Coordinates of C-alpha atoms in Angstrom, one line a residue:
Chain A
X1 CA -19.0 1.7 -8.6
X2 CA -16.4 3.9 -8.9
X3 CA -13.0 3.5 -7.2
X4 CA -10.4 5.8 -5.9
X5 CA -9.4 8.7 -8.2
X6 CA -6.4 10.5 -7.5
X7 CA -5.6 13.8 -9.4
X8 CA -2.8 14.8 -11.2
X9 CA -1.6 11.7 -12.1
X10 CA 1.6 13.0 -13.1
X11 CA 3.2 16.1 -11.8
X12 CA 6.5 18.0 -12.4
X13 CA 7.2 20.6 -10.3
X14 CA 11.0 22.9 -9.2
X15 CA 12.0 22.8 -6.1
X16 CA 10.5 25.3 -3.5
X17 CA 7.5 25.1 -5.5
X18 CA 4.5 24.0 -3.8
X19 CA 1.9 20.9 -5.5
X20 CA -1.6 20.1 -4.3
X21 CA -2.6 16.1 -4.7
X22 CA -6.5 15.0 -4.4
X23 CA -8.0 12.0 -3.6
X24 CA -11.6 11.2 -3.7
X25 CA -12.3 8.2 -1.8
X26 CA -14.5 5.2 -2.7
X27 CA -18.5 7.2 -2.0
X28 CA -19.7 5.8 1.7
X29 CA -15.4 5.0 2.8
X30 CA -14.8 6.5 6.2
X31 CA -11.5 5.8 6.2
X32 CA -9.0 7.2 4.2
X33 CA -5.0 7.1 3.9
X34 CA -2.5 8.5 2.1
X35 CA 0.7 6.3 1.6
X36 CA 4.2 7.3 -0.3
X37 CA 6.5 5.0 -2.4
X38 CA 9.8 6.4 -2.9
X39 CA 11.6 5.0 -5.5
X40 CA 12.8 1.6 -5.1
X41 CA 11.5 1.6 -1.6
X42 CA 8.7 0.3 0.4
X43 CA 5.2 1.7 0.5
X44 CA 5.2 4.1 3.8
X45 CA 2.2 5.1 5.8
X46 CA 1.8 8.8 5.8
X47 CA -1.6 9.8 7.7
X48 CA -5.3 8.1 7.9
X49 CA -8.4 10.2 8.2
X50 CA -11.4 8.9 9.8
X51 CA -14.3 10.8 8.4
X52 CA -13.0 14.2 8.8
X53 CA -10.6 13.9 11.7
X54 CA -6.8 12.7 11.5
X55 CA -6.5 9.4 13.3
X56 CA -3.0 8.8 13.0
X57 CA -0.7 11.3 11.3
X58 CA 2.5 9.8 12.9
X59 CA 3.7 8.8 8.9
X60 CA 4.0 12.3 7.7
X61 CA 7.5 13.1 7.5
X62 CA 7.9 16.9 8.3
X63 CA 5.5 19.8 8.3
X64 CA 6.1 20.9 4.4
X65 CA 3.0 18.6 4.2
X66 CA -0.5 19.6 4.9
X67 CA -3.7 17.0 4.7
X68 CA -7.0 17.8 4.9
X69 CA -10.1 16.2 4.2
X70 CA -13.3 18.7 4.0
X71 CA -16.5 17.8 5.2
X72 CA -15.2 13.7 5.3
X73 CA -15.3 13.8 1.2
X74 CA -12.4 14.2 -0.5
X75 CA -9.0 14.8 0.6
X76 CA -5.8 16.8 -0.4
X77 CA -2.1 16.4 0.0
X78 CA -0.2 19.9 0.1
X79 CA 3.7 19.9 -0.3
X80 CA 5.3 23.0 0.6
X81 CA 7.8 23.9 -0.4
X82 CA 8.9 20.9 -2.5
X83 CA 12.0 19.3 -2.0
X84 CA 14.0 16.9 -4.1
X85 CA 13.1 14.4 -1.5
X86 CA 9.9 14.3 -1.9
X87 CA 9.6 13.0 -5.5
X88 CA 8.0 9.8 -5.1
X89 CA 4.4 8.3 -6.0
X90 CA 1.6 9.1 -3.6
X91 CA -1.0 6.4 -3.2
X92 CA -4.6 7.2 -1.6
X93 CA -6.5 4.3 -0.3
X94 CA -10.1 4.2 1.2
X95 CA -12.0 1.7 3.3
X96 CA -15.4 1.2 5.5
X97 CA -14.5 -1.6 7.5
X98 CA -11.0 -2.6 9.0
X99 CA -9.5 -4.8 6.2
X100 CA -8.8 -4.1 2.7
X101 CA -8.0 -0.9 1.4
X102 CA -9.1 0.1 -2.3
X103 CA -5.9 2.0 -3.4
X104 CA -5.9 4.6 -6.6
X105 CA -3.6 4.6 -9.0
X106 CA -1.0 7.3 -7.3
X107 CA 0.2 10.4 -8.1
X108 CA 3.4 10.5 -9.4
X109 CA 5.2 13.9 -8.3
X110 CA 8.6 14.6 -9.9
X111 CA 10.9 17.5 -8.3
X112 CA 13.3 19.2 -9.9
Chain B
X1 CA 9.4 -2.8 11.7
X2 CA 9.3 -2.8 8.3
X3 CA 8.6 -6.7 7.2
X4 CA 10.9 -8.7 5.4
X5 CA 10.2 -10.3 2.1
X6 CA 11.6 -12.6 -0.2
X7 CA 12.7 -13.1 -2.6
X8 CA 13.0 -9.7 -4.5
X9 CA 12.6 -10.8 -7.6
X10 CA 11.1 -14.5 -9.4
X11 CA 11.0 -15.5 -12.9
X12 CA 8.7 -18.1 -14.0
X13 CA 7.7 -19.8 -16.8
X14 CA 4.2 -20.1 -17.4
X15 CA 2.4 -22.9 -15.0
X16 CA 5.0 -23.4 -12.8
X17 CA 5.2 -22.3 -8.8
X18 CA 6.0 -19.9 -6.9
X19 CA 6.2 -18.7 -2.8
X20 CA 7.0 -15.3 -1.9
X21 CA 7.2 -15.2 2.3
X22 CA 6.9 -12.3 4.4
X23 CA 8.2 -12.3 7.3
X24 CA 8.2 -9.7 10.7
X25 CA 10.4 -9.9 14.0
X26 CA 7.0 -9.6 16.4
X27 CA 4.0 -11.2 16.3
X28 CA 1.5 -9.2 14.0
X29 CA -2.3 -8.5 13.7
X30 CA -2.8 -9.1 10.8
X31 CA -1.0 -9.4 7.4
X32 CA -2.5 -8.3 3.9
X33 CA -1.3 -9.2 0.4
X34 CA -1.3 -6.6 -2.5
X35 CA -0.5 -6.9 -6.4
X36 CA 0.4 -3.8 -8.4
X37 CA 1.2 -3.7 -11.5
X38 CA 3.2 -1.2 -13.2
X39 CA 1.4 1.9 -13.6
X40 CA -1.4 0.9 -11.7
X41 CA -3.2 0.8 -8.2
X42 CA -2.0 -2.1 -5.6
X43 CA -5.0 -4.5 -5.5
X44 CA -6.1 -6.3 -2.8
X45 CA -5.2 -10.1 -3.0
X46 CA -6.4 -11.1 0.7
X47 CA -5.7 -10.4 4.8
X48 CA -5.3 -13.6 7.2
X49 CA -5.7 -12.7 10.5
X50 CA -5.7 -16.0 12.7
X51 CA -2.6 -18.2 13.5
X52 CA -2.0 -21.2 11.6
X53 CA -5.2 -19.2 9.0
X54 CA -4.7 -20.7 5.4
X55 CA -7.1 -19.1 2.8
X56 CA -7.2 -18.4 -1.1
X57 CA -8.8 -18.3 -4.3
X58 CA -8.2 -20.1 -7.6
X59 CA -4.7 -20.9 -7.8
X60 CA -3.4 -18.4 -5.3
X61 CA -3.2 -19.0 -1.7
X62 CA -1.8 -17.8 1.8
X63 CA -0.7 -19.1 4.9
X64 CA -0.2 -17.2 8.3
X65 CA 1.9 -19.4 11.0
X66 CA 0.7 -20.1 14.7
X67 CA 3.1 -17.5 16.0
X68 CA 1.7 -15.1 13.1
X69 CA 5.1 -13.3 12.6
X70 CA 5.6 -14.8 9.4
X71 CA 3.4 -15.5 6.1
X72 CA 3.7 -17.0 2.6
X73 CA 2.2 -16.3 -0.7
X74 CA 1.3 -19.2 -2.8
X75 CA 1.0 -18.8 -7.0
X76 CA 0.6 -22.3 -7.9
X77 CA 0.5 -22.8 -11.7
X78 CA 1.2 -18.9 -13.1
X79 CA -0.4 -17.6 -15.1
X80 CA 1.0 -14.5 -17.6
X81 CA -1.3 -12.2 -15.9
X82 CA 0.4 -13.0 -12.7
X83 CA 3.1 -10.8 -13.0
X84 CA 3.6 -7.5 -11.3
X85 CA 5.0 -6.6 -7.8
X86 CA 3.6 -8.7 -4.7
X87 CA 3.7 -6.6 -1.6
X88 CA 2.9 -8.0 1.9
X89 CA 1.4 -5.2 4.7
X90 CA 1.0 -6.0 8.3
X91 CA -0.3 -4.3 10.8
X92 CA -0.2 -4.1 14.6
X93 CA -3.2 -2.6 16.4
X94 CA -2.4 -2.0 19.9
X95 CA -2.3 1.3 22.1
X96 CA -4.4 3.0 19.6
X97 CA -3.0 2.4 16.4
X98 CA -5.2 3.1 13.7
X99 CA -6.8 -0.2 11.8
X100 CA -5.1 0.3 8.4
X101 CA -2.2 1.7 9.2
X102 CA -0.1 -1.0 7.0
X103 CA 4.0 -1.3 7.2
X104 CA 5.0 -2.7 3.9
X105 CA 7.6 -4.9 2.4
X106 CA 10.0 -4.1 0.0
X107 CA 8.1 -6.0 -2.6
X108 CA 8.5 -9.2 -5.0
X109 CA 8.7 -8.4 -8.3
X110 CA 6.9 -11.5 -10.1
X111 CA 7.6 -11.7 -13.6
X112 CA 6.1 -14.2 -15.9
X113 CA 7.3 -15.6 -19.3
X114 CA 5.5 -18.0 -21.8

């Protein structure tokens, strides 16, 4: 089975620019959330989609970022405009149940 | 409320001990455990949800207290492939927050030497 995949893995972009991060969840996970690790800091909460509805967005820090999640498959995570800020590694997690989440492997997004 | 963890940082030799406790100023839901190591995804360790709930598997364990505002990770005889960063996540589900909606810890950063 496969896990979560996020895409890119790695991304480097100037400020003002705008990046696109994808998750595709776990096949048959309702649940999906996007969390942020600054660096040196805590994993934060950003949103969690159920299906194809936000449940809770109350984590996403201003409206530069835009989540969506098509037809309850796979999800995006739009930055825009980038700010130095928001360099950071972005972790998707899904789950079916309430319990654990299956995290990917993050995106790592570097502003400049 | 972000949790509290400690200690930041371990350093073991291989086989012996080590407790990293997590700890939160109200009483929680539930509490998860998570190892990452570098470069890679945060895996799922376990989740204790009951009061005075002690599980585990092989040589690492958990305990969640009666009051369930505080936890402890157990890594009895390490193990090289131990090391990584241990992050606790708890949760509070009440007036419609979402089920996964984890607040992390800061993290213990576990390293193990031969």
């Amino acid at each position: 089975e496969a896990g979560v995949t996020q895409f890119p893995s790695h991304s480097v972009i100037e400020k003002g620019q705008t990046v696109t991060l994808r998750c595709d969840p776990i096949s048959g996970h309702d649940n999906l959330y996007w969390y942020r690790r600054v660096m040196g800091k805590e994993i934060k909460f950003l949103l969690h989609f159920v299906k194809e509805s936000k449940q809770d967005e109350s984590g996403m820090p201003n409206n530069r970022f835009l989540a969506e999640r098509t037809g309850g498959t796979y999800s995006t995570l739009k930055v825009q405009p980038a700010e130095l800020e928001d360099s950071g590694v972005y972790f998707c997690a899904s789950s079916q149940v309430p319990g654990e989440l299956f995290f990917g492997e993050g995106s790592r997004l570097t502003v400049l | 409320q972000q949790p509290v963890q400690s200690p930041q940082a371990v350093i073991l030799r291989e086989g012996e001990d080590a407790v990293i406790n997590c700890s939160s100023s109200k009483a929680l839901y539930s509490v998860h455990w998570y190892r990452q190591k570098h470069g890679e995804a945060p895996v799922f360790l376990m989740i204790l949800l009951k009061g005075g709930e002690q599980k585990g598997h092989d040589k690492i364990s958990a305990s969640f207290n009666e009051k369930k505002q505080q936890s402890s990770l157990y890594l009895t005889a390490s193990q090289l492939s131990y090391s990584g960063t241990y992050f606790c996540g708890t949760e509070w589900v009440a007036g419609g927050t979402s089920y996964g909606k984890l607040t992390f810890g800061q993290g213990t950063i576990l390293t193990v030497h031969p």
